[in-house]
XYZ file of C-alpha atoms in Angstrom:
682
model
C -13.171 244.790 28.748
C -13.993 248.415 29.533
C -16.736 247.423 31.939
C -14.479 244.911 33.670
C -11.730 247.520 34.111
C -14.310 249.883 35.633
C -15.553 247.271 38.092
C -12.143 246.023 39.187
C -10.261 249.333 39.427
C -10.908 252.317 41.676
C -14.104 253.760 40.225
C -13.475 257.278 41.437
C -10.279 257.700 39.436
C -11.791 256.618 36.134
C -13.477 259.156 33.881
C -15.854 258.490 31.022
C -13.247 259.494 28.451
C -11.382 256.302 29.462
C -14.054 254.265 27.633
C -13.784 255.219 23.922
C -15.444 252.016 22.658
C -18.555 252.443 24.803
C -18.785 256.130 23.875
C -18.417 255.414 20.144
C -20.891 252.517 20.252
C -23.526 254.727 21.898
C -22.752 257.741 19.675
C -23.512 255.779 16.508
C -26.807 254.372 17.779
C -25.607 251.017 19.117
C -27.625 251.249 22.323
C -30.854 252.160 20.466
C -30.240 249.308 18.030
C -29.910 246.774 20.872
C -33.136 248.029 22.464
C -34.889 247.711 19.111
C -33.513 244.201 18.600
C -34.785 243.130 22.014
C -38.216 244.727 21.679
C -38.883 244.008 18.001
C -40.719 240.719 18.563
C -43.149 242.540 20.871
C -43.582 245.417 18.417
C -44.630 243.303 15.412
C -48.275 242.916 14.520
C -47.939 239.234 13.634
C -50.420 236.907 15.256
C -47.748 234.318 15.926
C -45.216 235.925 18.239
C -41.648 235.659 17.025
C -39.360 234.206 19.693
C -35.790 235.381 19.966
C -32.922 233.060 20.614
C -32.030 233.112 24.353
C -28.313 233.543 23.661
C -28.996 236.576 21.483
C -31.164 238.118 24.239
C -28.416 237.441 26.789
C -25.784 239.069 24.571
C -27.938 242.162 23.980
C -28.590 242.527 27.729
C -24.933 241.993 28.643
C -23.724 244.647 26.186
C -26.368 247.092 27.448
C -25.303 246.401 31.037
C -21.632 246.989 30.192
C -22.573 250.256 28.480
C -24.499 251.346 31.586
C -21.473 250.602 33.789
C -19.208 252.774 31.632
C -21.584 255.615 30.735
C -24.152 257.184 33.080
C -25.895 258.776 30.118
C -26.862 255.366 28.721
C -28.466 254.279 32.006
C -30.440 257.536 32.226
C -31.686 257.374 28.615
C -32.830 253.749 29.113
C -34.525 254.683 32.404
C -36.481 257.433 30.631
C -38.119 254.827 28.322
C -41.070 253.466 30.305
C -41.937 251.010 27.521
C -38.464 249.461 27.742
C -38.554 249.252 31.558
C -41.919 247.437 31.488
C -40.618 245.220 28.677
C -37.687 244.125 30.896
C -40.160 242.815 33.478
C -41.688 240.552 30.810
C -38.209 239.152 30.030
C -37.955 237.991 33.628
C -40.437 235.204 32.966
C -37.679 233.400 31.067
C -35.387 231.631 33.543
C -32.564 231.545 30.989
C -32.369 235.331 30.724
C -33.525 236.234 34.259
C -30.093 237.081 35.686
C -29.008 239.351 32.850
C -32.383 241.110 32.897
C -32.343 241.606 36.673
C -28.777 242.952 36.655
C -29.580 245.531 33.964
C -32.891 246.479 35.574
C -31.307 247.187 38.939
C -29.006 249.772 37.336
C -31.826 251.374 35.346
C -34.323 251.659 38.223
C -31.579 253.114 40.417
C -31.351 256.254 38.242
C -34.981 256.500 37.086
C -36.300 259.961 37.953
C -39.874 258.859 38.596
C -40.510 255.765 40.666
C -42.159 253.009 38.676
C -45.775 252.003 39.461
C -45.621 248.298 40.315
C -49.308 247.907 39.505
C -48.570 248.986 35.902
C -46.474 245.827 35.340
C -48.550 243.286 33.412
C -49.438 240.315 35.649
C -46.901 241.183 38.374
C -48.529 238.734 40.778
C -48.158 235.839 38.328
C -44.567 236.853 37.562
C -43.532 236.887 41.227
C -45.320 233.603 41.923
C -43.458 231.988 39.009
C -40.034 232.838 40.515
C -38.069 230.204 42.360
C -36.615 231.241 45.739
C -33.266 232.261 44.215
C -34.957 234.510 41.658
C -37.243 235.989 44.315
C -34.215 236.936 46.436
C -32.594 238.692 43.473
C -35.906 240.348 42.617
C -35.914 241.865 46.138
C -32.887 243.940 45.153
C -34.951 245.459 42.351
C -38.017 245.851 44.576
C -36.061 247.815 47.198
C -35.836 250.769 44.782
C -39.608 250.752 44.220
C -40.785 250.700 47.852
C -38.273 253.027 49.580
C -38.994 256.727 49.851
C -36.365 258.604 47.816
C -33.458 259.727 49.995
C -33.565 263.506 50.171
C -29.937 263.878 51.199
C -28.751 266.011 54.092
C -30.273 269.258 52.942
C -33.103 271.551 54.076
C -35.745 269.025 53.078
C -34.828 267.175 56.258
C -36.003 270.088 58.401
C -39.427 269.618 59.968
C -40.631 272.886 58.387
C -39.920 271.521 54.921
C -41.326 268.082 55.765
C -44.564 269.578 57.059
C -44.900 271.750 53.945
C -44.336 268.684 51.767
C -46.966 266.681 53.655
C -49.507 269.454 53.125
C -48.783 269.395 49.378
C -48.853 265.591 49.131
C -51.586 264.371 51.414
C -52.228 261.255 49.304
C -50.043 258.142 49.748
C -46.678 258.325 47.982
C -45.841 256.072 45.061
C -43.590 253.981 47.321
C -46.523 253.432 49.725
C -48.821 252.404 46.865
C -46.151 249.950 45.667
C -45.897 248.456 49.170
C -49.634 247.702 49.137
C -49.299 246.128 45.656
C -46.615 243.749 46.971
C -48.572 242.819 50.091
C -51.492 241.802 47.886
C -49.383 239.198 46.032
C -50.352 235.767 47.437
C -47.677 234.127 49.651
C -45.185 236.970 49.030
C -44.399 237.673 52.715
C -44.438 233.978 53.603
C -41.822 233.223 50.933
C -39.643 236.140 52.087
C -39.777 234.796 55.660
C -38.676 231.371 54.398
C -35.794 232.959 52.477
C -34.740 235.040 55.482
C -34.702 232.064 57.851
C -33.510 229.137 55.710
C -30.258 227.508 56.715
C -27.281 227.596 54.339
C -27.495 223.813 53.978
C -31.056 224.190 52.652
C -30.026 226.643 49.913
C -29.855 224.997 46.511
C -27.422 225.996 43.798
C -24.103 225.168 42.215
C -21.406 223.231 44.016
C -19.374 226.106 45.326
C -15.590 225.985 45.103
C -13.165 227.022 47.939
C -13.943 229.272 50.970
C -14.289 233.009 51.601
C -12.153 235.986 52.673
C -10.434 238.654 50.633
C -12.699 239.330 47.687
C -15.728 240.965 49.304
C -15.584 244.471 47.933
C -15.956 243.623 44.270
C -18.914 241.369 45.005
C -21.219 244.107 46.250
C -24.001 242.695 44.147
C -25.685 239.311 44.531
C -26.503 239.359 40.824
C -22.840 239.601 39.824
C -22.127 236.708 42.140
C -24.870 234.651 40.520
C -23.422 235.324 37.079
C -20.071 234.016 38.313
C -21.707 230.950 39.787
C -23.478 230.325 36.503
C -20.166 230.580 34.628
C -18.528 228.246 37.157
C -21.281 225.675 36.759
C -21.167 225.851 32.955
C -17.369 225.501 32.999
C -17.631 222.592 35.433
C -20.168 220.841 33.171
C -17.991 221.513 30.149
C -14.899 220.163 31.904
C -16.672 216.952 32.871
C -17.283 216.211 29.185
C -13.656 216.869 28.246
C -11.134 214.084 28.602
C -8.183 216.030 29.888
C -5.855 215.262 32.791
C -6.634 218.542 34.492
C -10.067 220.095 34.665
C -10.347 223.266 32.603
C -12.103 224.839 35.579
C -9.072 224.280 37.779
C -6.823 226.121 35.346
C -9.265 228.899 34.440
C -8.776 232.383 35.913
C -12.259 232.068 37.452
C -10.917 229.399 39.784
C -8.621 232.004 41.328
C -11.315 234.649 41.455
C -13.911 232.737 43.443
C -13.565 233.415 47.167
C -13.801 230.862 49.996
C -17.108 229.828 51.732
C -18.881 230.988 48.624
C -22.091 229.277 49.618
C -22.310 231.207 52.901
C -21.611 234.567 51.296
C -24.082 233.798 48.554
C -26.815 233.092 51.087
C -25.884 236.149 53.163
C -26.221 238.412 50.124
C -29.703 237.088 49.440
C -30.726 237.615 53.027
C -29.505 241.252 52.985
C -31.963 242.013 50.173
C -34.844 240.108 51.764
C -34.374 241.698 55.211
C -34.203 245.148 53.630
C -37.569 244.678 51.902
C -39.170 243.302 55.105
C -37.734 246.222 57.068
C -39.180 248.836 54.681
C -42.593 247.136 54.799
C -42.441 247.064 58.625
C -41.941 250.831 58.702
C -44.718 251.584 56.205
C -48.410 252.402 56.574
C -49.371 248.710 56.481
C -47.213 248.009 59.542
C -49.807 246.083 61.560
C -50.708 243.808 58.652
C -46.992 243.061 58.027
C -46.395 242.452 61.759
C -49.186 239.916 61.901
C -47.758 238.017 58.931
C -44.144 238.058 60.194
C -45.324 236.651 63.525
C -47.481 234.003 61.855
C -44.651 232.860 59.554
C -42.251 232.679 62.529
C -39.629 235.094 61.199
C -38.197 235.879 64.657
C -37.740 232.255 65.888
C -36.221 231.453 62.470
C -33.672 234.271 62.763
C -32.933 233.203 66.347
C -31.970 229.734 65.094
C -29.579 231.295 62.558
C -27.995 233.747 65.002
C -24.877 231.846 66.119
C -24.229 229.839 62.965
C -24.772 232.563 60.355
C -25.744 236.064 61.520
C -23.034 236.504 64.172
C -20.924 233.491 63.243
C -17.778 235.614 63.587
C -16.790 239.072 64.716
C -16.419 241.346 61.744
C -14.278 244.444 62.105
C -16.095 247.552 60.897
C -14.683 250.959 60.241
C -15.970 253.826 62.379
C -18.629 254.908 59.919
C -22.213 254.429 61.000
C -23.808 253.145 57.834
C -26.991 254.957 56.953
C -30.450 253.712 56.082
C -29.462 252.979 52.495
C -28.917 249.293 51.894
C -26.531 249.945 49.003
C -23.534 250.797 51.168
C -20.212 249.592 49.861
C -19.358 247.446 52.869
C -18.895 243.685 52.833
C -21.907 241.338 52.730
C -21.236 240.253 56.340
C -21.423 243.866 57.582
C -24.496 244.720 55.480
C -26.211 241.581 56.736
C -25.611 242.376 60.404
C -26.806 245.961 59.980
C -29.967 244.901 58.105
C -30.667 242.277 60.768
C -30.328 244.863 63.576
C -32.478 247.390 61.692
C -35.157 244.729 61.263
C -35.139 244.002 65.020
C -35.400 247.727 65.725
C -38.398 248.161 63.398
C -40.027 244.985 64.714
C -39.883 245.929 68.429
C -40.542 249.655 68.163
C -43.825 250.539 69.936
C -45.348 247.154 69.112
C -46.686 244.426 71.400
C -45.115 241.706 69.213
C -41.755 242.663 70.722
C -42.140 239.838 73.274
C -41.653 237.328 70.425
C -37.923 238.191 70.782
C -37.898 236.135 74.015
C -38.325 232.415 74.645
C -40.877 230.816 77.015
C -38.545 230.722 80.057
C -37.700 234.412 79.559
C -41.396 235.297 79.342
C -41.944 233.419 82.610
C -39.076 235.412 84.116
C -40.853 238.674 83.164
C -44.054 237.432 84.829
C -42.084 236.518 87.978
C -40.468 239.992 88.105
C -43.919 241.616 87.951
C -45.296 239.296 90.619
C -42.376 239.920 92.980
C -42.745 243.702 92.568
C -46.503 243.325 93.105
C -47.387 245.062 89.833
C -49.722 243.738 87.118
C -48.225 242.057 84.059
C -48.136 244.157 80.886
C -51.154 243.339 78.721
C -48.995 242.726 75.623
C -47.032 240.085 77.555
C -50.218 238.289 78.651
C -51.514 238.353 75.043
C -48.299 236.969 73.489
C -48.920 233.716 71.603
C -46.415 231.294 73.157
C -46.351 229.130 70.015
C -44.745 231.979 68.040
C -41.926 232.938 70.444
C -38.237 231.951 70.151
C -37.195 228.435 71.058
C -33.804 227.220 72.285
C -31.858 228.194 75.404
C -31.855 231.919 74.633
C -34.214 234.308 72.878
C -33.028 236.738 70.214
C -32.854 239.724 72.597
C -30.609 237.839 75.038
C -28.318 236.676 72.212
C -28.072 240.264 71.027
C -27.023 241.451 74.512
C -24.271 238.810 74.585
C -22.634 239.961 71.331
C -23.197 243.626 72.199
C -20.961 243.303 75.265
C -18.122 241.828 73.167
C -18.147 244.561 70.514
C -15.074 246.882 70.303
C -15.724 250.437 71.687
C -16.010 252.355 68.401
C -17.593 249.601 66.306
C -20.514 250.944 64.287
C -22.458 247.785 65.174
C -22.767 249.201 68.708
C -24.979 251.975 67.319
C -27.416 249.536 65.684
C -27.301 247.085 68.607
C -28.176 249.845 71.086
C -30.983 251.079 68.809
C -32.451 247.564 68.582
C -32.407 247.042 72.380
C -33.749 250.558 72.993
C -36.704 249.938 70.678
C -37.633 246.945 72.880
C -37.918 249.342 75.846
C -39.658 252.202 74.046
C -43.304 253.072 74.565
C -44.992 252.922 77.962
C -42.291 252.205 80.567
C -42.304 248.594 81.790
C -40.529 247.902 85.084
C -40.296 244.156 84.307
C -38.645 244.777 80.906
C -36.105 247.089 82.533
C -35.310 244.620 85.328
C -34.914 241.768 82.813
C -32.140 243.781 81.102
C -30.642 245.166 84.328
C -30.196 241.601 85.623
C -28.105 240.868 82.524
C -25.646 243.659 83.325
C -26.776 246.065 80.592
C -26.526 249.214 82.751
C -22.918 248.517 83.751
C -22.028 247.771 80.134
C -23.496 251.091 78.932
C -21.741 253.069 81.685
C -18.446 251.362 80.869
C -18.846 252.423 77.224
C -19.714 256.031 78.102
C -17.200 256.563 80.911
C -14.341 254.065 80.638
C -14.047 252.707 77.102
C -12.668 255.806 75.402
C -15.484 255.681 72.825
C -15.500 258.891 70.754
C -18.127 258.108 68.105
C -20.979 260.614 68.499
C -23.484 258.210 66.910
C -22.575 255.359 69.235
C -22.675 257.648 72.295
C -26.075 259.037 71.294
C -27.540 255.550 70.933
C -26.133 254.600 74.365
C -27.513 257.761 76.014
C -30.965 257.028 74.561
C -30.796 253.389 75.691
C -29.640 254.400 79.188
C -32.571 256.826 79.439
C -35.123 254.109 78.600
C -33.423 251.616 80.928
C -33.357 253.949 83.976
C -36.590 255.907 83.588
C -38.678 255.759 86.811
C -36.628 252.745 87.972
C -35.181 253.258 91.446
C -33.104 250.040 91.214
C -31.402 251.383 88.084
C -30.388 254.602 89.873
C -29.046 252.526 92.758
C -26.966 250.459 90.318
C -25.798 253.667 88.604
C -24.495 255.010 91.906
C -22.699 251.747 92.643
C -20.862 251.875 89.287
C -20.141 255.633 89.297
C -18.461 255.396 92.675
C -15.817 258.136 92.375
C -16.061 261.913 91.692
C -13.815 261.652 88.623
C -16.100 258.970 87.124
C -19.169 261.150 87.674
C -17.325 264.133 86.197
C -16.453 262.095 83.094
C -20.113 261.095 82.778
C -21.222 264.755 82.967
C -18.561 265.772 80.450
C -19.904 263.214 77.962
C -23.491 264.439 78.498
C -22.526 268.103 78.144
C -20.367 267.571 75.075
C -23.506 267.333 72.915
C -26.949 267.956 74.360
C -28.604 267.078 71.044
C -27.261 263.556 71.617
C -27.874 263.299 75.365
C -31.084 265.284 75.950
C -33.326 262.188 76.075
C -31.247 260.961 79.008
C -31.513 264.396 80.679
C -35.297 264.179 80.233
C -35.365 260.717 81.826
C -33.409 261.943 84.890
C -35.651 265.015 85.333
C -38.851 262.933 85.043
C -37.558 260.201 87.370
C -36.448 262.731 89.991
C -39.900 264.331 89.930
C -41.606 260.972 90.474
C -39.226 259.851 93.246
C -39.746 263.144 95.106
C -43.450 262.296 95.342
C -42.731 258.796 96.786
C -41.170 259.859 100.066
C -43.113 257.231 102.048
C -40.982 254.531 100.353
C -37.809 253.927 102.425
C -35.814 252.565 99.457
C -36.646 255.628 97.329
C -35.667 258.036 100.128
C -32.371 256.203 100.596
C -31.460 256.317 96.884
C -32.584 259.975 96.624
C -30.168 260.959 99.367
C -27.246 258.852 98.113
C -27.393 258.962 94.301
C -24.986 261.549 92.878
C -26.980 261.826 89.639
C -30.315 262.567 91.343
C -28.638 265.023 93.754
C -27.056 266.820 90.798
C -30.369 267.176 88.965
C -32.208 268.191 92.147
C -30.210 271.442 92.233
C -32.296 274.041 90.447
C -29.271 275.834 88.958
C -28.337 272.640 87.086
C -31.846 272.202 85.670
C -31.802 275.854 84.573
C -28.411 275.403 82.925
C -29.814 272.514 80.847
C -32.905 274.580 79.985
C -30.828 277.549 78.711
C -28.737 275.379 76.460
C -31.624 273.290 75.146
C -33.520 276.401 74.033
C -30.362 277.973 72.644
C -29.144 275.174 70.351
C -32.259 275.021 68.168
C -34.492 277.360 66.193
C -37.466 276.774 63.917
C -35.375 276.887 60.729
C -32.977 274.187 61.951
C -35.443 271.814 63.653
C -35.130 268.234 62.421
C -36.453 264.856 63.538
C -33.159 264.429 65.366
C -33.057 267.651 67.413
C -36.791 268.345 68.000
C -36.342 266.231 71.156
C -34.413 269.198 72.655
C -37.597 271.279 72.424
C -39.650 268.546 74.097
C -37.084 268.093 76.869
C -37.144 271.850 77.619
C -40.948 271.611 77.742
C -40.765 268.698 80.209
C -38.587 270.799 82.552
C -41.132 273.660 82.360
C -44.213 271.412 82.746
C -42.803 269.938 85.939
C -42.009 273.468 87.144
C -45.590 274.518 86.344
C -46.986 271.626 88.403
C -45.082 273.017 91.376
C -46.121 276.628 90.601
C -42.474 277.490 89.782
C -42.975 278.502 86.133
C -42.545 282.293 86.766
C -39.220 281.569 88.513
C -37.877 279.674 85.464
C -39.069 282.324 82.969
C -37.486 285.093 85.085
C -34.227 283.137 85.074
C -34.342 282.910 81.250
C -34.868 286.679 81.082
C -31.941 287.321 83.462
C -29.749 285.057 81.349
C -30.618 287.078 78.226
C -29.645 290.350 79.843
C -26.477 288.875 81.353
C -25.448 287.683 77.882
C -26.450 291.113 76.431
C -28.987 289.834 73.920
C -32.397 290.790 75.378
C -35.379 289.152 73.690
C -33.366 286.639 71.655
C -33.713 283.552 73.848
C -37.374 284.132 74.764
C -38.472 285.127 71.242
C -36.749 282.046 69.884
C -38.569 279.904 72.451
C -41.947 281.468 71.566
C -41.372 280.734 67.884
C -40.407 277.167 68.716
C -43.602 276.724 70.747
C -45.735 278.138 67.916
C -44.128 275.605 65.620
C -44.731 272.892 68.240
C -48.476 273.645 68.102
C -48.557 273.410 64.281
C -46.519 270.208 64.281
C -47.995 268.145 67.112
C -51.629 269.197 67.019
C -51.901 267.751 63.502
C -50.329 264.377 64.208
C -51.601 261.687 66.535
C -48.585 259.354 66.474
C -46.130 261.889 67.813
C -48.484 262.922 70.585
C -48.975 259.355 71.873
C -45.186 258.911 71.866
C -44.800 262.063 73.973
C -47.468 260.889 76.403
C -46.112 257.317 76.716
C -42.507 258.343 77.181
C -43.159 261.064 79.780
C -46.266 259.717 81.583
C -47.637 263.278 81.291
C -51.078 263.458 79.592
C -50.906 265.131 76.185
C -53.649 267.515 77.313
C -51.187 268.908 79.892
C -48.531 269.379 77.169
C -51.028 271.363 75.046
C -52.254 273.371 78.017
C -48.714 274.316 79.113
C -47.772 275.463 75.591
C -50.979 277.579 75.425
C -50.206 279.166 78.803
C -46.630 279.957 77.747
C -47.859 281.488 74.476
C -50.603 283.526 76.189
C -50.873 287.115 74.894
C -51.827 288.582 78.292
C -48.680 290.452 79.352
C -49.859 290.574 82.948
C -49.795 286.760 83.240
C -46.708 285.572 85.095
C -46.783 282.282 83.174
C -46.730 283.832 79.682
C -43.369 284.306 77.942
C -44.612 287.655 76.568
C -44.552 289.124 80.096
C -40.792 288.657 80.244
C -39.898 290.336 76.920
C -39.612 294.133 76.970
C -41.812 295.876 74.384
C -38.973 296.991 72.031
C -37.750 293.407 71.738
C -41.113 291.710 71.132
C -41.244 289.456 68.042
C -37.673 290.217 67.022
C -37.658 287.527 64.362
C -41.361 286.900 63.748
C -41.056 288.092 60.143
C -38.265 285.537 59.640
C -40.556 282.740 60.761
C -43.385 283.867 58.480
C -41.074 283.941 55.455
């Protein structure tokens, strides 16, 4: 009763003192006694193993679970007992007690201080292979805790300084990474997850579900709880069929009123949330290429495409304005969780990987080839190498379906953030003109500009994702700039666009970088009539062509970051400021820009601050990027500037020769040199 009151009432208002029975039971050794009862058969030295009655095991597990719900201390003390945690895995072999075991284990692993080693579980491979599909889906919820890197929260550990220091200390693979490899080595594991992710609701086996679904989502934030209810419903239904009464006992039971409508759909959705989460984590891990190959082979993407209209986006779900984070355990409804996990999977699948073309169908691939042919440019190698038997079927591919629902989404919906991220990841990497034109033809640019300028969207996260997507869509593409100018056809519209960009440069700097890079390329293509025409007419290119505007962006980009506050999110500001200076260096204008920075310092009456900060940032840049190959290839692909030129420019800027006009040191007066160097070294 105490556990039920905790689950059904507002959890935040309840304190532990509200549960005297649980507290007393634990205080007098009840929890330890239950653990001993469960484990005793395995602790005896008898040759013939004693077997406990299934109902007794279920009761012990249920009481332990209820204690965990009401008292955090119980969960933590159980989690500290490695022998008990490993013992719970052995209980999972029994189908009768699987649900109770899985429900308790999820709570325990969630608070366990040290992540469990999956390879320490006796015969894990055999255990997983023995599960039916329903059990495997529930097991994914438990697995998610063992393969995800622990969330460090929004503290200093998120800064790149702290991350780099941590990587130096832990050069070997983390426990989560080791666990990922263990799972991938289980025969047919990925194949079965793909089948679970793509099966239709009609194919899912299980109880005959009652009624249909709407109001009861929030309590059912756990597929395991739902399964327990279904089990009760089935048992009651069986019991009622043996009773000779006028009215079924199930119809009059309180459970009848508790079960929501379209139970079967929600049930299946909850399974798929867990499965997609596990696939997503594996896609982002060190074994990414191996996972990619398997997901393609087992036709995950075509399978999801076939589910898109009937299940994934079967209706428009209203979300609040919170952008749900990476954690799959958010307290939103199954429908919302499912959509977010689906979009995150698409993002991970497309990001810098040639398999991204599996998101299209054969006609759409032919359209890409035709775009390349018409523009007289070679087809992208990844497109040529795409195995046509593994792409989407049907009238539309998954990417096109995604664009359709994206345009219908309300302005501040948090789905917009994930949708934009998923489409952007398709464009990321080396810029492909054909990919851009494919999306431009489908009105994506106008949709993005409407959202930024006309929709009244105020969500910073949504705006950032749209700025990033716009940058990838327009980069080096003269047709995109022409379309931009056609849409932004009035001074007040352009002013609104600039206001949105300037309101947060951390969010919009990737777009600023795209405009600067594109302008530089177009200025070298003056023999092309179309380019010359757009250069002279486009308000955005004209704005960026004015040196005072580029300088204004440079000042602010260098000013809003320092080494202590650099994170994965804002380090792009440093790289954008470097792009502006590299392009200036190519045109022998670097001294002019550095002089302007110095003048700005003196005008603002803080000599040395801006330039010293920039020097420290560049020193950090050297430490960070010269040790990592992935980041450097991303920089090269996205800017079309060889990484050697990035390194060279940073070295020139950091030169110690104070007579060099390209070294920052030349522009800092002696008394102000290294103002905060000691701070950096601390």
